[in-house]
Short mmCIF file of C-alpha atoms in Angstrom, two decimals:
data_model
loop_
_atom_site.label_atom_id
_atom_site.label_comp_id
_atom_site.label_asym_id
_atom_site.label_seq_id
_atom_site.Cartn_x
_atom_site.Cartn_y
_atom_site.Cartn_z
CA MET A 1 -84.24 -9.96 -5.07
CA LYS A 2 -82.43 -7.14 -6.85
CA THR A 3 -81.33 -4.04 -4.99
CA TYR A 4 -81.55 -0.76 -6.77
CA MET A 5 -79.50 2.34 -5.91
CA THR A 6 -80.89 5.76 -6.09
CA PRO A 7 -79.01 8.38 -8.10
CA GLU A 8 -77.95 10.04 -4.86
CA GLU A 9 -76.49 6.77 -3.48
CA HIS A 10 -74.73 6.10 -6.79
CA ALA A 11 -73.21 9.58 -6.69
CA ARG A 12 -72.07 9.10 -3.09
CA LEU A 13 -70.44 5.77 -4.04
CA HIS A 14 -68.52 7.44 -6.87
CA ARG A 15 -67.40 10.23 -4.56
CA ARG A 16 -66.26 7.69 -1.96
CA ARG A 17 -64.25 5.77 -4.54
CA ALA A 18 -62.74 9.00 -5.81
CA ARG A 19 -61.72 9.96 -2.28
CA GLN A 20 -60.18 6.52 -1.72
CA THR A 21 -58.23 6.74 -4.98
CA LEU A 22 -57.04 10.23 -4.12
CA GLY A 23 -56.00 9.12 -0.63
CA LEU A 24 -54.05 6.18 -2.04
CA LEU A 25 -52.29 8.47 -4.51
CA ILE A 26 -51.40 10.92 -1.74
CA ALA A 27 -50.06 8.07 0.41
CA VAL A 28 -47.89 6.79 -2.45
CA LEU A 29 -46.56 10.29 -3.16
CA ALA A 30 -45.85 10.81 0.53
CA LEU A 31 -43.94 7.52 0.70
CA VAL A 32 -41.91 8.44 -2.38
CA GLY A 33 -41.15 11.83 -0.85
CA ILE A 34 -40.02 10.29 2.41
CA VAL A 35 -37.71 7.85 0.61
CA THR A 36 -36.29 10.69 -1.49
CA VAL A 37 -35.67 12.86 1.56
CA VAL A 38 -33.99 9.99 3.43
CA ARG A 39 -31.74 9.16 0.47
CA ALA A 40 -30.81 12.81 0.06
CA GLY A 41 -30.04 13.06 3.76
CA VAL A 42 -27.83 9.97 3.72
CA LYS A 43 -26.02 11.25 0.64
CA GLY A 44 -25.59 14.66 2.26
CA VAL A 45 -24.13 13.16 5.43
CA ALA A 46 -21.77 10.96 3.40
CA THR A 47 -20.66 13.98 1.38
CA LEU A 48 -20.17 15.96 4.58
CA PHE A 49 -17.70 13.41 5.95
CA ASP A 50 -16.02 12.59 2.64
CA ASP A 51 -12.87 14.71 2.32
CA THR A 52 -11.43 12.91 -0.70
CA GLN A 53 -11.74 15.97 -2.91
CA GLN A 54 -10.15 18.22 -0.30
CA LYS A 55 -7.22 15.83 0.06
CA ALA A 56 -6.68 15.86 -3.69
CA GLU A 57 -6.74 19.67 -3.74
CA TYR A 58 -4.12 19.92 -1.00
CA GLU A 59 -1.96 17.34 -2.76
CA ASP A 60 -1.92 19.59 -5.83
CA ARG A 61 -1.10 22.66 -3.76
CA LEU A 62 1.71 21.01 -1.80
CA GLU A 63 3.29 18.89 -4.52
CA GLY A 64 5.90 21.53 -5.35
CA LEU A 65 7.14 21.76 -1.77
CA VAL A 66 7.09 18.02 -1.12
CA LEU A 67 9.24 17.50 -4.23
CA PHE A 68 12.17 19.19 -2.48
CA ASP A 69 11.59 18.00 1.11
CA PRO A 70 11.70 21.38 2.94
CA LEU A 71 12.86 21.68 6.54
CA PRO A 72 10.25 22.52 9.23
CA PHE A 73 9.46 26.22 9.56
CA ASN A 74 7.12 28.50 11.48
CA GLY A 75 5.81 31.34 9.33
CA ILE A 76 6.09 31.46 5.55
CA GLU A 77 8.64 34.26 5.85
CA ASN A 78 10.99 31.77 7.55
CA ILE A 79 11.00 29.17 4.79
CA ASP A 80 14.26 28.64 2.92
CA ASP A 81 14.31 31.00 -0.07
CA LEU A 82 15.75 28.47 -2.53
CA THR A 83 13.23 25.82 -1.48
CA LEU A 84 10.38 28.26 -1.99
CA ARG A 85 11.62 29.20 -5.48
CA GLU A 86 12.06 25.55 -6.44
CA ALA A 87 8.59 24.75 -5.12
CA ALA A 88 6.97 27.72 -6.87
CA VAL A 89 8.51 27.05 -10.29
CA TRP A 90 8.45 23.27 -10.40
CA GLY A 91 5.14 23.06 -8.57
CA CYS A 92 3.68 25.30 -11.27
CA VAL A 93 5.17 23.09 -13.99
CA TYR A 94 3.77 19.98 -12.31
CA SER A 95 0.34 21.60 -11.97
CA ILE A 96 0.27 22.46 -15.69
CA GLN A 97 1.22 18.91 -16.57
CA GLU A 98 -1.49 17.51 -14.32
CA THR A 99 -4.31 19.84 -15.39
CA GLN A 100 -3.53 20.34 -19.09
CA GLY A 101 -1.65 17.15 -19.87
CA SER A 102 0.97 18.94 -21.99
CA PHE A 103 2.70 22.28 -22.56
CA ASP A 104 1.30 22.88 -26.02
CA ASN A 105 -0.11 26.25 -24.92
CA TYR A 106 3.32 27.50 -23.83
CA ASN A 107 6.19 28.89 -25.88
CA THR A 108 9.70 27.45 -25.99
CA ASP A 109 13.06 29.11 -26.43
CA PRO A 110 13.99 28.96 -30.15
CA ASP A 111 17.65 28.23 -29.40
CA THR A 112 17.53 25.81 -26.47
CA GLU A 113 13.92 24.53 -26.83
CA GLN A 114 13.48 25.14 -23.11
CA LEU A 115 9.96 25.72 -21.83
CA LEU A 116 9.17 29.40 -21.19
CA LEU A 117 7.14 29.62 -17.99
CA PRO A 118 5.58 33.07 -17.42
CA SER A 119 6.18 34.57 -13.99
CA VAL A 120 2.47 35.40 -13.71
CA ASP A 121 1.69 31.67 -13.72
CA VAL A 122 4.21 31.15 -10.94
CA ASP A 123 2.62 34.00 -8.96
CA ALA A 124 -0.84 32.47 -9.42
CA TYR A 125 0.35 29.07 -8.24
CA LEU A 126 2.11 30.59 -5.23
CA ALA A 127 -0.90 32.74 -4.33
CA LYS A 128 -3.06 29.61 -3.97
CA LEU A 129 -0.50 28.14 -1.61
CA VAL A 130 0.65 31.01 0.64
CA GLY A 131 -1.89 33.76 -0.11
CA PRO A 132 -2.15 36.67 -2.56
CA SER A 133 -0.36 39.09 -0.24
CA PHE A 134 2.95 37.22 -0.56
CA LYS A 135 5.18 38.52 -3.35
CA LEU A 136 8.10 36.59 -4.80
CA THR A 137 10.98 38.50 -6.37
CA HIS A 138 11.64 36.66 -9.62
CA LYS A 139 15.24 35.89 -10.50
CA SER A 140 17.46 33.08 -11.73
CA PHE A 141 18.51 30.44 -9.21
CA GLU A 142 20.89 27.49 -8.98
CA MET A 143 19.80 23.95 -8.17
CA ASP A 144 22.01 20.93 -7.47
CA ASP A 145 22.44 19.90 -11.08
CA MET A 146 20.94 22.72 -13.14
CA THR A 147 20.32 26.44 -13.44
CA VAL A 148 16.82 27.86 -13.84
CA GLU A 149 17.27 31.13 -15.70
CA PHE A 150 14.82 34.02 -15.46
CA ASP A 151 14.57 36.25 -18.52
CA GLU A 152 13.84 39.84 -17.50
CA THR A 153 12.78 40.78 -21.04
CA THR A 154 10.09 38.14 -21.45
CA GLN A 155 9.43 37.78 -17.70
CA CYS A 156 9.65 34.03 -18.14
CA TYR A 157 11.57 31.23 -16.47
CA LYS A 158 13.52 28.99 -18.86
CA ILE A 159 12.79 25.46 -17.69
CA PRO A 160 15.56 22.98 -18.57
CA VAL A 161 14.60 19.70 -20.22
CA THR A 162 15.16 17.12 -17.50
CA GLY A 163 13.85 13.72 -16.48
CA SER A 164 14.64 13.92 -12.77
CA VAL A 165 13.29 16.64 -10.48
CA GLY A 166 12.66 16.36 -6.78
CA THR A 167 12.88 13.57 -4.25
CA PHE A 168 9.32 12.86 -3.10
CA ARG A 169 5.72 13.09 -4.21
CA ALA A 170 2.83 13.87 -1.89
CA THR A 171 -0.13 11.86 -0.67
CA VAL A 172 -2.45 13.58 1.82
CA THR A 173 -3.65 11.08 4.42
CA ARG A 174 -5.43 13.25 7.00
CA LEU A 175 -7.03 16.67 7.54
CA PHE A 176 -7.75 17.95 11.04
CA LYS A 177 -7.93 21.22 12.97
CA LYS A 178 -5.90 21.94 16.09
CA ASP A 179 -5.30 25.20 17.93
CA GLY A 180 -7.02 27.18 15.18
CA LEU A 181 -4.80 25.75 12.43
CA LEU A 182 -5.61 23.25 9.73
CA HIS A 183 -3.19 20.33 9.82
CA VAL A 184 -2.63 18.55 6.52
CA THR A 185 -0.78 15.30 7.10
CA VAL A 186 1.29 14.44 4.03
CA GLY A 187 2.97 11.13 3.30
CA TYR A 188 6.28 11.39 1.43
CA ILE A 189 6.58 8.79 -1.34
CA PRO A 190 10.03 8.47 -2.96
CA THR A 191 10.15 9.16 -6.69
CA GLN A 192 12.33 7.88 -9.48
CA SER A 193 12.36 9.07 -13.05
CA SER A 194 13.58 7.05 -15.99
CA ASP A 195 11.95 9.09 -18.75
CA ASP A 196 11.12 12.72 -19.53
CA SER A 197 8.11 12.92 -17.20
CA ILE A 198 8.47 15.10 -14.13
CA LEU A 199 7.19 12.46 -11.76
CA ASN A 200 7.54 8.73 -12.17
CA THR A 201 6.02 6.68 -9.36
CA SER A 202 8.05 3.73 -8.14
CA SER A 203 6.20 3.04 -4.89
CA ASP A 204 2.99 3.94 -3.10
CA THR A 205 4.36 3.54 0.42
CA PRO A 206 5.32 6.75 2.30
CA THR A 207 8.68 6.68 4.00
CA LYS A 208 7.83 9.58 6.33
CA TYR A 209 5.02 11.98 7.24
CA MET A 210 4.93 15.74 7.84
CA ASP A 211 2.14 18.11 8.91
CA TYR A 212 1.69 21.26 6.82
CA LEU A 213 -0.05 23.98 8.83
CA PHE A 214 -2.60 26.33 7.26
CA SER A 215 -4.10 29.45 8.85
CA ARG A 216 -7.40 31.00 7.80
CA GLN A 217 -7.16 34.37 6.06
CA SER A 218 -10.09 36.14 4.38
CA GLY A 219 -12.12 32.95 4.30
CA SER A 220 -9.37 30.76 2.79
CA TRP A 221 -6.63 28.54 4.18
CA TYR A 222 -3.01 29.43 3.40
CA LEU A 223 0.26 27.73 4.31
CA THR A 224 1.95 29.13 7.40
CA GLY A 225 4.19 26.38 8.77
CA LEU A 226 5.59 22.86 8.61
CA THR A 227 6.19 20.46 11.47
CA ASP A 228 6.84 16.79 12.17
CA SER A 229 3.75 14.60 12.13
CA GLU A 230 2.44 12.26 14.79
CA THR A 231 1.82 9.75 12.01
CA LYS A 232 4.81 7.47 11.56
CA PRO A 233 5.63 5.10 8.68
CA GLU A 234 5.48 1.37 9.22
CA SER A 235 8.95 0.20 10.16
CA ALA A 236 10.74 -2.50 8.22
CA ASP A 237 11.33 -4.46 11.45
CA SER A 238 7.62 -4.65 12.23
CA ALA A 239 6.85 -5.72 8.68
CA ALA A 240 9.51 -8.43 8.83
CA SER A 241 8.30 -9.70 12.21
CA ALA A 242 4.75 -9.84 10.88
CA ALA A 243 5.95 -12.07 8.03
CA GLU A 244 7.79 -14.50 10.37
CA PRO A 245 5.78 -17.49 11.72
CA ALA A 246 4.83 -17.41 15.38
CA PRO A 247 6.98 -19.65 17.65
CA LEU A 248 5.47 -22.96 18.82
CA ALA A 249 4.29 -23.31 22.40
CA GLU A 250 6.15 -25.75 24.69
CA SER A 251 3.30 -28.28 24.60
CA GLU A 252 3.27 -28.15 20.80
CA VAL A 253 7.05 -28.76 20.74
CA ASN A 254 6.66 -31.83 23.01
CA ASP A 255 3.85 -33.20 20.84
CA ALA A 256 6.01 -32.77 17.75
CA ILE A 257 8.93 -34.62 19.42
CA LEU A 258 6.69 -37.49 20.51
CA ALA A 259 5.14 -37.70 17.05
CA THR A 260 8.61 -37.82 15.49
CA ALA A 261 9.71 -40.51 17.92
CA GLY A 262 6.59 -42.55 17.20
CA ASP A 263 7.19 -42.30 13.48
CA SER A 264 10.81 -43.41 13.94
CA ALA A 265 9.76 -46.45 16.03
CA ALA A 266 7.14 -47.43 13.49
CA ALA A 267 9.69 -47.12 10.74
CA SER A 268 12.12 -49.39 12.65
CA VAL A 269 9.45 -52.07 13.17
CA ALA A 270 8.52 -51.98 9.51
CA ALA A 271 12.16 -52.28 8.48
CA SER A 272 12.64 -55.32 10.76
CA ALA A 273 9.57 -57.03 9.26
CA VAL A 274 10.82 -56.46 5.75
CA ALA A 275 14.23 -57.85 6.71
CA ASP A 276 12.65 -61.01 8.23
CA GLU A 277 10.62 -61.62 5.10
CA ALA A 278 13.62 -61.10 2.85
CA ALA A 279 15.84 -63.56 4.73
CA PRO A 280 14.19 -66.84 3.48
CA VAL A 281 14.24 -65.53 -0.03
CA GLU A 282 17.97 -64.86 0.17
CA GLU A 283 18.59 -68.36 1.66
CA ALA A 284 16.63 -69.94 -1.18
CA ALA A 285 18.55 -67.92 -3.69
CA GLU A 286 21.87 -69.03 -2.17
CA SER A 287 20.89 -72.73 -2.17
CA THR A 288 19.74 -72.78 -5.79
CA PRO A 289 23.21 -72.54 -7.37
CA ALA A 290 24.47 -75.48 -5.30
CA GLU A 291 21.60 -77.73 -6.31
CA SER A 292 22.16 -76.82 -9.94
CA THR A 293 25.81 -77.76 -9.67
CA GLU A 294 24.99 -81.18 -8.18
CA ALA A 295 22.44 -81.82 -10.89
CA SER A 296 24.91 -80.98 -13.63
CA SER A 297 27.59 -83.24 -12.14
CA GLU A 298 25.23 -86.20 -11.96
CA SER A 299 23.98 -85.83 -15.49
CA PRO A 300 27.13 -87.07 -17.36
CA ALA A 301 27.28 -90.22 -15.23
CA ALA A 302 23.80 -91.14 -16.29
#
């Protein structure tokens, strides 16, 4: 028996199916939205705790100082003047090399071919490190094996062509706040240079650590001090002891002695057996020549 639907029932069925389809679509969209929100939240939390970019920024800012291994100080006004000049000039040179890859945009002295580094670039580099209020009086200065000349006419430093500058390079290992100051823990990695590059890495292992202290001024962090770090490098003695095998326990020593003794006894027994087996063979070998002699002596008589 066939069942017929009235137009009203048919319309209600279509509306029901439309509502079901719409509900399913809304549920799918809601699920996609929830997944998107969760993924964004996880990514946001990971980004919040990831300070890799900050570490890289502080490495760039501190590279000039770390090059020359400054002594601890409290207050930027108490830093050694020569160290600050070396850090400002060579840190600026290093920053240009890192960011631009070359010095093609800079002029050179026509006579000596030395790089001409404008003092305004040095001021900009120093302002990022110690703050815009600090002013450096530009002048020539002597280093251990060279002179960095400042030209008053061009307001440029004449950078000597050299393949060896500085003692260490920086690697920032930790950022933390204490007593209102930002502590930047820096590992000092020794550098060697065998070519014309400013920095030539020979190792990635820091030989010491120092904490650079930054205070907050006008919404930014600027260097204000340097102190010894609680982080210490891994000592050579501990590394050597880790490479040495652990000593055997007394029971293990006794077992080894017994095993060696057992092996020696077994070897002795085996040697005796071989000797016993070899004895008849030697006797037979000794008797053979005699028998041959007798046979040869009897043969002519026959």
